[in-house]
Coordinates of C-alpha atoms and ligand atoms in Angstrom, one line a residue:
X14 CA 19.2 -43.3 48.4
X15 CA 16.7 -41.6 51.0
X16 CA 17.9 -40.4 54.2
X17 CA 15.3 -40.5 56.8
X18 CA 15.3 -37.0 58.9
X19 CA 13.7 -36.3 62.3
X20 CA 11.7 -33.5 62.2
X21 CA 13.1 -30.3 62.7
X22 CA 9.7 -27.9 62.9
X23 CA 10.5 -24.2 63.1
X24 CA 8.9 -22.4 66.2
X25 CA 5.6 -20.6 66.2
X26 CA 6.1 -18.5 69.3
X27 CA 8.0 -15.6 67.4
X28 CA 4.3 -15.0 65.7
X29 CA 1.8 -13.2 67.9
X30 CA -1.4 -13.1 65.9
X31 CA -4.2 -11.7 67.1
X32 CA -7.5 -12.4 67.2
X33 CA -9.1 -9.8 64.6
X34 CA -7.6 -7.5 62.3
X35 CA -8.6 -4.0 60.8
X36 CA -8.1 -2.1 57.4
X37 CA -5.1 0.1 57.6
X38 CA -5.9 3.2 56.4
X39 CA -4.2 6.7 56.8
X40 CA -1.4 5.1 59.3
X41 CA -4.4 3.5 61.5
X42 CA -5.9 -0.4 61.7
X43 CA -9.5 0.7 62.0
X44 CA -12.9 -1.6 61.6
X45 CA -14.7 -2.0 58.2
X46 CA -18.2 -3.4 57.4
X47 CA -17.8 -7.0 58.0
X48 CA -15.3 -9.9 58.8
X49 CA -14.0 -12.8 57.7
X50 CA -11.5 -15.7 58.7
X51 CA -8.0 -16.7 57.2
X52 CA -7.2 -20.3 57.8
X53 CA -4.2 -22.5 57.3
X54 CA -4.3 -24.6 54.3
X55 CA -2.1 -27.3 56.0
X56 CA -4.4 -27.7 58.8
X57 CA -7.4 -26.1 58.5
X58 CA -7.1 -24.1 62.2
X59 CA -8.4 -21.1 61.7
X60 CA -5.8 -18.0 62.4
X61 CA -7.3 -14.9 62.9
X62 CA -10.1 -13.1 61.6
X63 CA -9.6 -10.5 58.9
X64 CA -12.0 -7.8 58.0
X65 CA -13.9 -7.3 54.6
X66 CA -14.0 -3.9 53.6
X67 CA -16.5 -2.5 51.4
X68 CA -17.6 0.6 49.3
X69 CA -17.1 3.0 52.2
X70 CA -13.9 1.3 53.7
X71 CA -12.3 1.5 50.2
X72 CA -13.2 5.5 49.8
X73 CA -11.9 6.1 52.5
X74 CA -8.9 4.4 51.8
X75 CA -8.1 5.9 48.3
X76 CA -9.2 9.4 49.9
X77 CA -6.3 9.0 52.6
X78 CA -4.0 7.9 49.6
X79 CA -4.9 11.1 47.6
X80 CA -4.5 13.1 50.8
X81 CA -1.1 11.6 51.2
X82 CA -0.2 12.4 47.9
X83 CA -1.0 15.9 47.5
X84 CA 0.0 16.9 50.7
X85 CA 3.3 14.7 51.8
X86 CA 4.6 11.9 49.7
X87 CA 4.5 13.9 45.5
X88 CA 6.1 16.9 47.4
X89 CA 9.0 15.5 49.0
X90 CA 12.2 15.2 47.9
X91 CA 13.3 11.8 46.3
X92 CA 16.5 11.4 48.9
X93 CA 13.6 11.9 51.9
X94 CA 11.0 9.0 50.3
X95 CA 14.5 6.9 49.6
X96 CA 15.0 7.1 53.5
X97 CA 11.5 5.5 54.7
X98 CA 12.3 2.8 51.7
X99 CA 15.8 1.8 53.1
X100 CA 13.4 1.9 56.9
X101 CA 11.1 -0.5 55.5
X102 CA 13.6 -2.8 54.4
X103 CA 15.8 -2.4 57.0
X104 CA 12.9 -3.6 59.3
X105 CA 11.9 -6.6 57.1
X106 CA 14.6 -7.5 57.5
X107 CA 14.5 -7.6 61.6
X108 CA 11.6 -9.1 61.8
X109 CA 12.2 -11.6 59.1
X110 CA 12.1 -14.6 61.3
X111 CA 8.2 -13.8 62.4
X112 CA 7.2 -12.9 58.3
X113 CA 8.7 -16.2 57.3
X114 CA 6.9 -18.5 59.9
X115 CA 3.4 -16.0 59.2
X116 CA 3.9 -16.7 55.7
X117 CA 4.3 -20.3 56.1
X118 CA 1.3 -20.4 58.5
X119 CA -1.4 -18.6 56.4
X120 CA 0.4 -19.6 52.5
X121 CA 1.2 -23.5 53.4
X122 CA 4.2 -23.0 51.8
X123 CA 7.8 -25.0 53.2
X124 CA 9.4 -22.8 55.8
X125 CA 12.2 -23.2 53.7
X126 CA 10.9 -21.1 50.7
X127 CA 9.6 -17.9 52.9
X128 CA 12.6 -17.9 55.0
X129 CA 15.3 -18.4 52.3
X130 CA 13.2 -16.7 49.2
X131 CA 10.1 -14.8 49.6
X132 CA 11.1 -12.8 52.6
X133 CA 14.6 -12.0 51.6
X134 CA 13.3 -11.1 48.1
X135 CA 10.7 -8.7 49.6
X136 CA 13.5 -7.0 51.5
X137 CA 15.7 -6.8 48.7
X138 CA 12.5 -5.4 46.3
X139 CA 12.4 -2.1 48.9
X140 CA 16.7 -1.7 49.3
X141 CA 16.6 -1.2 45.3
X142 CA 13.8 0.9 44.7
X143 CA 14.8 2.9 48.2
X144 CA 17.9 3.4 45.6
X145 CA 15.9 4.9 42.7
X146 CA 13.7 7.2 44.4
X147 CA 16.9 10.2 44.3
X148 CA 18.2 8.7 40.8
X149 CA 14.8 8.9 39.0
X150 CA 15.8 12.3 36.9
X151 CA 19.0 9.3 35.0
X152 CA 16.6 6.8 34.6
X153 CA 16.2 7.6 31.2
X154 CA 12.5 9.0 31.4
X155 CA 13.5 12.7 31.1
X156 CA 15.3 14.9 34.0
X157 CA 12.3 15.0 36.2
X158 CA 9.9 12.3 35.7
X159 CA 6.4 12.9 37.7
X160 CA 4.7 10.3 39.6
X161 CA 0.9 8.7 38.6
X162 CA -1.0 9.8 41.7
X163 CA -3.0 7.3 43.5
X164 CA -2.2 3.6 42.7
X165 CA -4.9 0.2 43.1
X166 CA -3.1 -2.5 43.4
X167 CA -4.0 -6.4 43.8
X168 CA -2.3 -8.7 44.6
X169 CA -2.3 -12.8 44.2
X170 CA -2.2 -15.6 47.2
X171 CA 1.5 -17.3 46.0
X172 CA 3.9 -15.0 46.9
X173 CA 1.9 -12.5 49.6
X174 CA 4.5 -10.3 51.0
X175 CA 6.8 -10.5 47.6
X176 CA 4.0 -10.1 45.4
X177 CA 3.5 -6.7 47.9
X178 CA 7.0 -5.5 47.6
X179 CA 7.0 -6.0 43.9
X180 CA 4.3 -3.4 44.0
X181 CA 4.7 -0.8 46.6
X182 CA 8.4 -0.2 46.8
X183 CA 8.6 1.0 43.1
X184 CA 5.2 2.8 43.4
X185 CA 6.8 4.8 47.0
X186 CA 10.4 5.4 45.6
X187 CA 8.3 6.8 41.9
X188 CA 6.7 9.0 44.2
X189 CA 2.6 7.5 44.3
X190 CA 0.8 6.1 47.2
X191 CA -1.2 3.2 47.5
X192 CA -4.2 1.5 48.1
X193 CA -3.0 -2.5 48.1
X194 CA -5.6 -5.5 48.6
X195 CA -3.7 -9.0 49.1
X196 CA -5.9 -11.9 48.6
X197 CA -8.6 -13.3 50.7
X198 CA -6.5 -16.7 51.8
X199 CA -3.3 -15.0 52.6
X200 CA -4.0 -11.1 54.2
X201 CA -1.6 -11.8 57.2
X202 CA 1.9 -10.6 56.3
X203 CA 0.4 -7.6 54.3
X204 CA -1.2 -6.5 57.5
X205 CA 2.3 -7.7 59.2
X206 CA 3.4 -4.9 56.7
X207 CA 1.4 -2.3 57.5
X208 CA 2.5 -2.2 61.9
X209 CA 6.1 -1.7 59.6
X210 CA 4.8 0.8 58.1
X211 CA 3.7 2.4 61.6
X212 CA 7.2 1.8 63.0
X213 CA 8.9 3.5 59.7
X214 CA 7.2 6.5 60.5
X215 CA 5.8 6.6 57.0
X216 CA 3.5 9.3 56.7
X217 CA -0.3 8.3 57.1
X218 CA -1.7 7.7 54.0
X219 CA 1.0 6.7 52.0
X220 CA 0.0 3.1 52.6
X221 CA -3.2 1.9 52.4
X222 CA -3.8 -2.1 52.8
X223 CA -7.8 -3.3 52.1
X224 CA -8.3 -6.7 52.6
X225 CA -11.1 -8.5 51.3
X226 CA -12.3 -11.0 48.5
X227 CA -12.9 -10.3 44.8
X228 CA -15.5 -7.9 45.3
X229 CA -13.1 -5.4 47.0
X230 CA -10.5 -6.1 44.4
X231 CA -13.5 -4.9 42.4
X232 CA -14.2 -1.9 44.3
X233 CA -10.5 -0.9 44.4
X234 CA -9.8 -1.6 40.5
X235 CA -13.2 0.4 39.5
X236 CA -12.9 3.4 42.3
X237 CA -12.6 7.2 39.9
X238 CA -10.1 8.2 42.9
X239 CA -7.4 5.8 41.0
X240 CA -4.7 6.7 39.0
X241 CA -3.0 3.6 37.8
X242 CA -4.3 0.0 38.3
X243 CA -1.8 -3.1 39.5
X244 CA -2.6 -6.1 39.0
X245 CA -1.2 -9.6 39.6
X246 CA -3.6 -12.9 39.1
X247 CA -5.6 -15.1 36.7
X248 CA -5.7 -14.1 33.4
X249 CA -9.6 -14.1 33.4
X250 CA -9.6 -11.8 36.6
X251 CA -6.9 -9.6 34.7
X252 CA -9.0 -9.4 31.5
X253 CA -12.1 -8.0 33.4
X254 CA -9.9 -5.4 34.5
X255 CA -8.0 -4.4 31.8
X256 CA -11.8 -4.0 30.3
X257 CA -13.1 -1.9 33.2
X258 CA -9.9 0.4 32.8
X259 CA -9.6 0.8 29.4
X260 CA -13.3 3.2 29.5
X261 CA -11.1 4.6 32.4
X262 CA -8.2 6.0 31.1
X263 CA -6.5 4.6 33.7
X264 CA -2.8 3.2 33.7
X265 CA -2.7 -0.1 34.1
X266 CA 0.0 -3.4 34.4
X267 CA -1.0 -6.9 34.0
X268 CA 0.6 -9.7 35.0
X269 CA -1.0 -12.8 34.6
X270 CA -0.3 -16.2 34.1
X271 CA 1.8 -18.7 32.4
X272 CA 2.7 -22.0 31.0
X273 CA 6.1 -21.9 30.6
X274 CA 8.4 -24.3 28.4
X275 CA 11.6 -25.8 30.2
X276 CA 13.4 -27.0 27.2
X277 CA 16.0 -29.7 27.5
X278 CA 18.6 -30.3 25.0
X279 CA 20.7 -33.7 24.6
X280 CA 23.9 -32.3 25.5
X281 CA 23.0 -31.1 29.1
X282 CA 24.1 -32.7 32.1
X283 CA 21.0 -34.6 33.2
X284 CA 21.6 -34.5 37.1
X285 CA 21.5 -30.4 36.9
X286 CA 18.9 -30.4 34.2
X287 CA 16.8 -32.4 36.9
X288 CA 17.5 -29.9 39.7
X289 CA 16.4 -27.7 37.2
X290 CA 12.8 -29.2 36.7
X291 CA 12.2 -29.8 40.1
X292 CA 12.6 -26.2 41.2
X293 CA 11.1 -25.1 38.1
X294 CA 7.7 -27.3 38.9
X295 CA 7.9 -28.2 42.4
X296 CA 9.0 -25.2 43.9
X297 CA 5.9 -23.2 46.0
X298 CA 3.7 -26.2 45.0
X299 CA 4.2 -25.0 41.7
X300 CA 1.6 -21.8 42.2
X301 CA 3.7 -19.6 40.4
X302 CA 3.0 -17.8 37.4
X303 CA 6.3 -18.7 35.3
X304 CA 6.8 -22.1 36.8
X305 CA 8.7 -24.5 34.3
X306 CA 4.9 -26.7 34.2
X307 CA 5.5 -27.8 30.3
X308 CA 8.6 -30.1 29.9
X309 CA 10.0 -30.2 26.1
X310 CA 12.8 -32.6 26.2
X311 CA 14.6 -34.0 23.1
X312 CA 13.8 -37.7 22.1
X313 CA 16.9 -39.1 22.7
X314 CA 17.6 -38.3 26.3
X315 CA 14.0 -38.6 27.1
X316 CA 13.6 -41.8 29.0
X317 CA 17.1 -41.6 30.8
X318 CA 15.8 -37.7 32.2
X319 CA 12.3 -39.5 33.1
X320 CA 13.9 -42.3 35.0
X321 CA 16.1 -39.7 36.3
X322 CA 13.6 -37.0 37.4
X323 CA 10.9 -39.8 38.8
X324 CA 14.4 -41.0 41.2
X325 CA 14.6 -37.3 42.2
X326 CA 10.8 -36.9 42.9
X327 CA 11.0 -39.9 45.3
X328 CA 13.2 -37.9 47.7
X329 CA 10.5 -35.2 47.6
X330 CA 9.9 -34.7 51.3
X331 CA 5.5 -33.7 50.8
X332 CA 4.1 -32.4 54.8
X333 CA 4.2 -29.7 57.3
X334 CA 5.4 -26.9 55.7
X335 CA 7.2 -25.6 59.4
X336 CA 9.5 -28.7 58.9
X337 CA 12.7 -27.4 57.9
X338 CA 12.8 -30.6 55.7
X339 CA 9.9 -30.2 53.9
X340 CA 10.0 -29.8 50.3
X341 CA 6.3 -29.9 49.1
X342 CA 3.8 -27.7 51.2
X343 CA 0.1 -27.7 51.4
X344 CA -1.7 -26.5 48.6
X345 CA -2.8 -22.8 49.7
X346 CA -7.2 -23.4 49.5
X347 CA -9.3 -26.2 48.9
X348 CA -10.7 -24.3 45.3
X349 CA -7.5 -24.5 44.1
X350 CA -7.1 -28.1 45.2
X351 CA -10.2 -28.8 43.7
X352 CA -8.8 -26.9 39.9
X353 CA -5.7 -29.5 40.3
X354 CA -7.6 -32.5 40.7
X355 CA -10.4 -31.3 37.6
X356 CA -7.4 -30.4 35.6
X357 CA -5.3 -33.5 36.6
X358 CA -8.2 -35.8 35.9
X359 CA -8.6 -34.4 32.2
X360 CA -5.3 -34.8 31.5
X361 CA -6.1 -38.6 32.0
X362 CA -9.5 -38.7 30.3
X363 CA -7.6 -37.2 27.5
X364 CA -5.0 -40.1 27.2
X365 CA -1.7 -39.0 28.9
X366 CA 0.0 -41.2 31.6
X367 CA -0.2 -40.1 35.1
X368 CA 2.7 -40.8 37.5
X369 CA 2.5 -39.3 41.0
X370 CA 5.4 -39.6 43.5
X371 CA 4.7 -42.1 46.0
X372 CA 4.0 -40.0 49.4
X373 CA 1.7 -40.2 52.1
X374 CA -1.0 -37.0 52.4
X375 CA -1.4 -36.0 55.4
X376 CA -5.1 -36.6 57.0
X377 CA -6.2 -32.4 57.4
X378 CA -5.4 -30.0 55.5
X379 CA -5.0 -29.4 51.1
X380 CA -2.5 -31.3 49.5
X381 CA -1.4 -32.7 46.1
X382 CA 1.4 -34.8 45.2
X383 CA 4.1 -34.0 42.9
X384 CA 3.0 -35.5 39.4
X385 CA 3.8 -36.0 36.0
X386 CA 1.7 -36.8 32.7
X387 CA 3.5 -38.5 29.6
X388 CA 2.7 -38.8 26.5
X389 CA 1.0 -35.1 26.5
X390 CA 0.2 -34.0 23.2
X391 CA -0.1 -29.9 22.7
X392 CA -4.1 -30.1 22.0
X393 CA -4.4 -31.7 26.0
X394 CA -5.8 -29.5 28.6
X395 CA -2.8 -29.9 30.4
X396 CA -0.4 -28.7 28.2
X397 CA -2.6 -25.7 27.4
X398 CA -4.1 -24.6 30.9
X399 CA -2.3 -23.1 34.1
X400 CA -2.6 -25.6 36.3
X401 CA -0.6 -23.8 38.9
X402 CA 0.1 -26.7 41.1
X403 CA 2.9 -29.2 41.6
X404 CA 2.2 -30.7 37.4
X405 CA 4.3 -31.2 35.3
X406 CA 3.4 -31.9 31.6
X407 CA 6.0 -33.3 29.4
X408 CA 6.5 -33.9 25.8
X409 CA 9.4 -34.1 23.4
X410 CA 11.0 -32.5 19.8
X411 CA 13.4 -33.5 17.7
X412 CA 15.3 -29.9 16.4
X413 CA 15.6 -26.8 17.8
X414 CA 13.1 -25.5 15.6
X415 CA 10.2 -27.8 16.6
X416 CA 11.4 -26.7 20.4
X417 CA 10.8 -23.5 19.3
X418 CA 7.5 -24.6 17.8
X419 CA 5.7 -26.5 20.8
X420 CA 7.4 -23.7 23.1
X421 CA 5.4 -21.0 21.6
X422 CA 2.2 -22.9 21.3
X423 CA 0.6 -21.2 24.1
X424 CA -1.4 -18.1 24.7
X425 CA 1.0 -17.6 27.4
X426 CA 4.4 -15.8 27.4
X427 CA 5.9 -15.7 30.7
X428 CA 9.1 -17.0 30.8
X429 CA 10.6 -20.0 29.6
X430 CA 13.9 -22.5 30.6
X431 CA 16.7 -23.6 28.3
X432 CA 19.3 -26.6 29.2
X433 CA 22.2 -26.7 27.0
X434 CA 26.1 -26.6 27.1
X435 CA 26.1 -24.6 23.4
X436 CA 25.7 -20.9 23.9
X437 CA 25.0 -20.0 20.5
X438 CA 22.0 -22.8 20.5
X439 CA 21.1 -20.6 24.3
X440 CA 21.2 -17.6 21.8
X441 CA 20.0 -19.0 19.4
X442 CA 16.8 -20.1 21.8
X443 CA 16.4 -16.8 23.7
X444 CA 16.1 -14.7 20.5
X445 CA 12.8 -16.8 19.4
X446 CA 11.3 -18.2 22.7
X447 CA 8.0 -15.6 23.1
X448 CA 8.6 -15.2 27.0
X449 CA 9.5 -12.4 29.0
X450 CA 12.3 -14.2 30.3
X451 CA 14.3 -17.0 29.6
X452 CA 16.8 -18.8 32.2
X453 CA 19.8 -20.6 30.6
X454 CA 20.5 -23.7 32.5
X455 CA 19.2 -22.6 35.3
X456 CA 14.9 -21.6 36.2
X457 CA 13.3 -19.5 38.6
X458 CA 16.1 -17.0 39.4
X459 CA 15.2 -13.4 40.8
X460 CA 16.3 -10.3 41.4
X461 CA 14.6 -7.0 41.8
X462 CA 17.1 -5.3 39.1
X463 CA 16.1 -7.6 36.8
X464 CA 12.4 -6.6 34.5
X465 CA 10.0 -9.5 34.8
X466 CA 6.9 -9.6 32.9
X467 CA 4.7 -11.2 29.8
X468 CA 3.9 -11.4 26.6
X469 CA 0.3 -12.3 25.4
X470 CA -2.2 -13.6 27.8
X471 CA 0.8 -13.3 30.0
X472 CA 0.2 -9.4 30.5
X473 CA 1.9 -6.3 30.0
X474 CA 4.3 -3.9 31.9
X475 CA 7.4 -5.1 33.3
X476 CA 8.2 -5.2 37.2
X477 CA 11.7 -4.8 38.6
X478 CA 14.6 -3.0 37.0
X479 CA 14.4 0.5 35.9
X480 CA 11.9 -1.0 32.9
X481 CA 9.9 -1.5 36.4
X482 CA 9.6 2.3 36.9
X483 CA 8.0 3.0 34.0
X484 CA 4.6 1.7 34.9
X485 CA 4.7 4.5 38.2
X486 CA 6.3 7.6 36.0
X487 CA 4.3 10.1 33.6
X488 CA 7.3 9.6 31.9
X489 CA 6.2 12.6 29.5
X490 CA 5.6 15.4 32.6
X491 CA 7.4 18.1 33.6
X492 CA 8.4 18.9 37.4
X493 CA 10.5 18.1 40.2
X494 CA 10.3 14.8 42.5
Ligands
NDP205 P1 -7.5 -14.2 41.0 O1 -7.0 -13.7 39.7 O2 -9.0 -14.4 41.1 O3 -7.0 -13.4 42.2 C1 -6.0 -12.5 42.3 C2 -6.4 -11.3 43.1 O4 -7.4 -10.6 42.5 C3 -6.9 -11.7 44.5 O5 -6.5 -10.6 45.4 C4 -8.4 -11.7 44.2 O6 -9.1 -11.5 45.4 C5 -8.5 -10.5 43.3 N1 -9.8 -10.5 42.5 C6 -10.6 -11.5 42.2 N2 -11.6 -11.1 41.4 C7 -11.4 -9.8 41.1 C8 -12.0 -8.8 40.3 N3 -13.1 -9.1 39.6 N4 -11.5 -7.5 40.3 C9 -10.4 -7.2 41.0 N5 -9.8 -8.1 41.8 C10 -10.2 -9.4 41.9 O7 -6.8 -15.6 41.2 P2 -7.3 -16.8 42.1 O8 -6.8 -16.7 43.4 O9 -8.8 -17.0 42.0 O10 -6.7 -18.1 41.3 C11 -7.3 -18.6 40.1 C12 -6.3 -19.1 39.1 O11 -5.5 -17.9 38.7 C13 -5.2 -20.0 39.7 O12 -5.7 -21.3 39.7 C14 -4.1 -19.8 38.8 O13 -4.2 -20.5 37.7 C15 -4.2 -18.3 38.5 N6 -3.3 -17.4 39.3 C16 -2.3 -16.9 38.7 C17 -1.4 -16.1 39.4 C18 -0.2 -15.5 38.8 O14 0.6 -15.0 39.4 N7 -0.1 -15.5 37.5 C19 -1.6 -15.8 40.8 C20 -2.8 -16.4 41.4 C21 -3.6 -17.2 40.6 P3 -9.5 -12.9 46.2 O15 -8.2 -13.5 46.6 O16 -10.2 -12.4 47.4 O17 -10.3 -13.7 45.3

């Protein structure tokens, strides 16, 4: 059944954007070489204008982080860096409201999503690591593990402020400072981030946020005043780096992208196992790196889980991602609308069965209805490529072992989904699924104690967790922190 709902948009007043916005570097927003303008995806307005920093901006800003460094953030004692952390989260937290409606704004993603996941997350990403930074001596790394120096890091458009606390808080409570350049399409809560960082008191320096396009990324990833390199994005973009750093010497953590397999067994209770697909694919309009986009099911319960899943997709409420109802946002540029639709229309010309959810687009704006392709067979395009938009490919198997099988057959290794009521066939699973992580009947779960990370073209490193602190310790020096 489908309830109809009034709308219910969430208020933009709590934002107050401004017109043009600087580089913040050493604890100041001050003006780079050149601007340029963020819009949002669901309408097209253009919000603000966002500078582009270049060669000098981004010396400058890796010599304020080395200045930081040296002189404040490597010298003081964990318990002290621990304090600013807790700050920072503590004012996330306040001014969660106006992160979740900027998210929304300059992401297209459902209000829903940044107020009840992203910015929570974030929050929760800079309490734990605030918790490490006194603890790091019985992490297991030695009694007095010494931070990396001066950390690059770059960040992707699908998670902007999350994908930021996944890398500064462990970076800050290890003991670095950072140089951080959020994407081009979605610079606004990062620079949000950095006024917190003003009203935490953090020492100048400490923080550094560049925006910019690729070529800054570039810049950043390349500069000889880094120490460690992290990096979160396309798997071409991450071999390019992992080539530039590897004449370095450099440090360096990939994560990349996936294809993950949600596998569905016989025996699991269809409505949940739906539930389970939807927020696997659907969820952020599917532009996430260890979405559920490859559906194995098992033959027999195959057309009773399509029928049930296309019901389910019906209800999908698709439009303005400040309605409080809205399920399916805008897709967050028109290049990656464009990637959908090229990958989308091979997955036809290769022979699989398109079925989109009926829904009305709306007239401005990027958007893409939630889909599925039948009859995918491994060699398609679709079942091989990130599509990282809301697509879902789905095949079937037979045994466990050719679940296995077509699960694996990927140069990905993300994560991976497993629907069952047998816990030895979950174990059984877990043990041979190549993914960093594997959710038993259940997908998409998070939590900043938890490692998440690839295998193959997926990456390396792990984030989260004390496996997370790894990639900011010299885990084989000497001193204090
Ligand atoms: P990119 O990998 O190009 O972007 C990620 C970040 O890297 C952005 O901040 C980007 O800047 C920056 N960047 C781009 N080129 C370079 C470079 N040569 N050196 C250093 N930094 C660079 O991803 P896209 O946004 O272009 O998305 C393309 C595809 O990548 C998507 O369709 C999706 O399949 C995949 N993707 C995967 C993600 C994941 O989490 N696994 C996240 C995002 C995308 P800028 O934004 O200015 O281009």
């Amino acid at each position: 059944m489908r309830f109809e709902y009034a709308p219910a948009p969430e208020s933009r007043s709590v934002v107050t954007l401004r017109d043009s916005y600087g580089l913040f570097i050493g604890g100041e927003f001050v003006a780079g070489s050149s601007v340029f303008k963020t819009i949002s995806p669901a309408t097209e307005e253009v919000l603000a204008e966002v500078t582009h920093a270049g060669p000098e901006d981004v010396d400058r800003a890796v010599a304020a982080a080395r200045q930081a460094y040296e002189r404040v953030w490597s010298v003081m004692p964990g318990r002290e860096r621990g304090k600013y952390l807790f700050r920072i989260a503590r004012l996330l937290q306040e001014r969660a409201r106006e992160l979740a409606v900027l998210e929304t704004m300059d992401n297209g993603k459902p209000i829903r999503e940044s107020r009840d996941v992203d910015i929570p997350l974030a929050a929760a990403h800079f309490f734990y690591h605030a918790g490490w930074a006194d603890k790091l001596g019985y992490a297991g790394f030695g009694p007095s593990p010494r931070p990396l120096g001066v950390v690059g890091q770059v960040i992707p458009w699908n998670f902007p402020l999350l994908m930021l606390a996944w890398k500064i808080a462990p970076a800050l409570a290890c003991g670095n400072t950072v140089v951080l350049k959020p994407a081009e399409t979605t610079p606004l809560t990062a620079l949000v981030f950095a006024e917190i960082c003003q009203q935490a008191d953090l020492p100048p320096g400490v923080v550094n946020i560049v925006t910019g396009d690729g070529s800054t990324g570039q810049l950043l990833v390349a500069h000889p005043g880094i120490d460690k390199v992290a990096f979160t994005g396309s798997t071409a973009v991450g071999k390019e780096i992992a080539r530039a750093c590897a004449v370095s010497g450099k440090r360096l953590t990939l994560e990349l992208g996936g294809k993950a397999a949600n596998v569905v067994f016989d025996d699991s209770p269809v409505d949940q196992a739906v539930e389970g697909i939807v927020n696997g694919i659907f969820f952020n309009q599917g532009h996430v790196c260890c979405a559920g986009s490859r559906l194995l099911v098992q033959e027999s319960i195959a057309d009773e889980l399509l029928s049930a899943l296309k019901r389910r997709m019906m209800t999908l409420r698709l439009g303005d991602p400040m309605d409080k109802n809205t399920d399916i946002g805008a897709i967050n540029s028109r290049v990656q609308l464009d990637k959908i639709q090229e990958l989308t229309a091979s997955g036809e010309a290769e022979g699989a069965e398109r079925w989109s959810a009926p829904c009305a687009l709306p007239d401005r704006g990027f958007w893409f209805p939630p889909t599925v392709f039948t009859g995918v067979s491994a060699a398609h395009r679709i079942a091989q490529e990130e599509i990282f938009g809301p697509v879902l490919s789905v095949l079937t198997f037979r045994t466990p072992a050719e679940a296995i099988e077509k699960a694996n057959n990927t140069p990905y290794g993300l994560s991976a989904g497993v629907w069952t009521e047998k816990g030895s066939l979950i174990l059984w699973m877990a043990s041979r699924l190549r993914a960093g992580v594997v959710w038993a009947n259940t997908f998409n779960r998070f939590d900043p104690a938890a490692p998440f990370g690839g295998y193959k073209e997926s990456g390396f490193g792990r984030e989260g967790g004390r496996h997370g602190l790894e990639a900011y310790l010299d885990v084989l020096g000497g001193s204090d922190v």
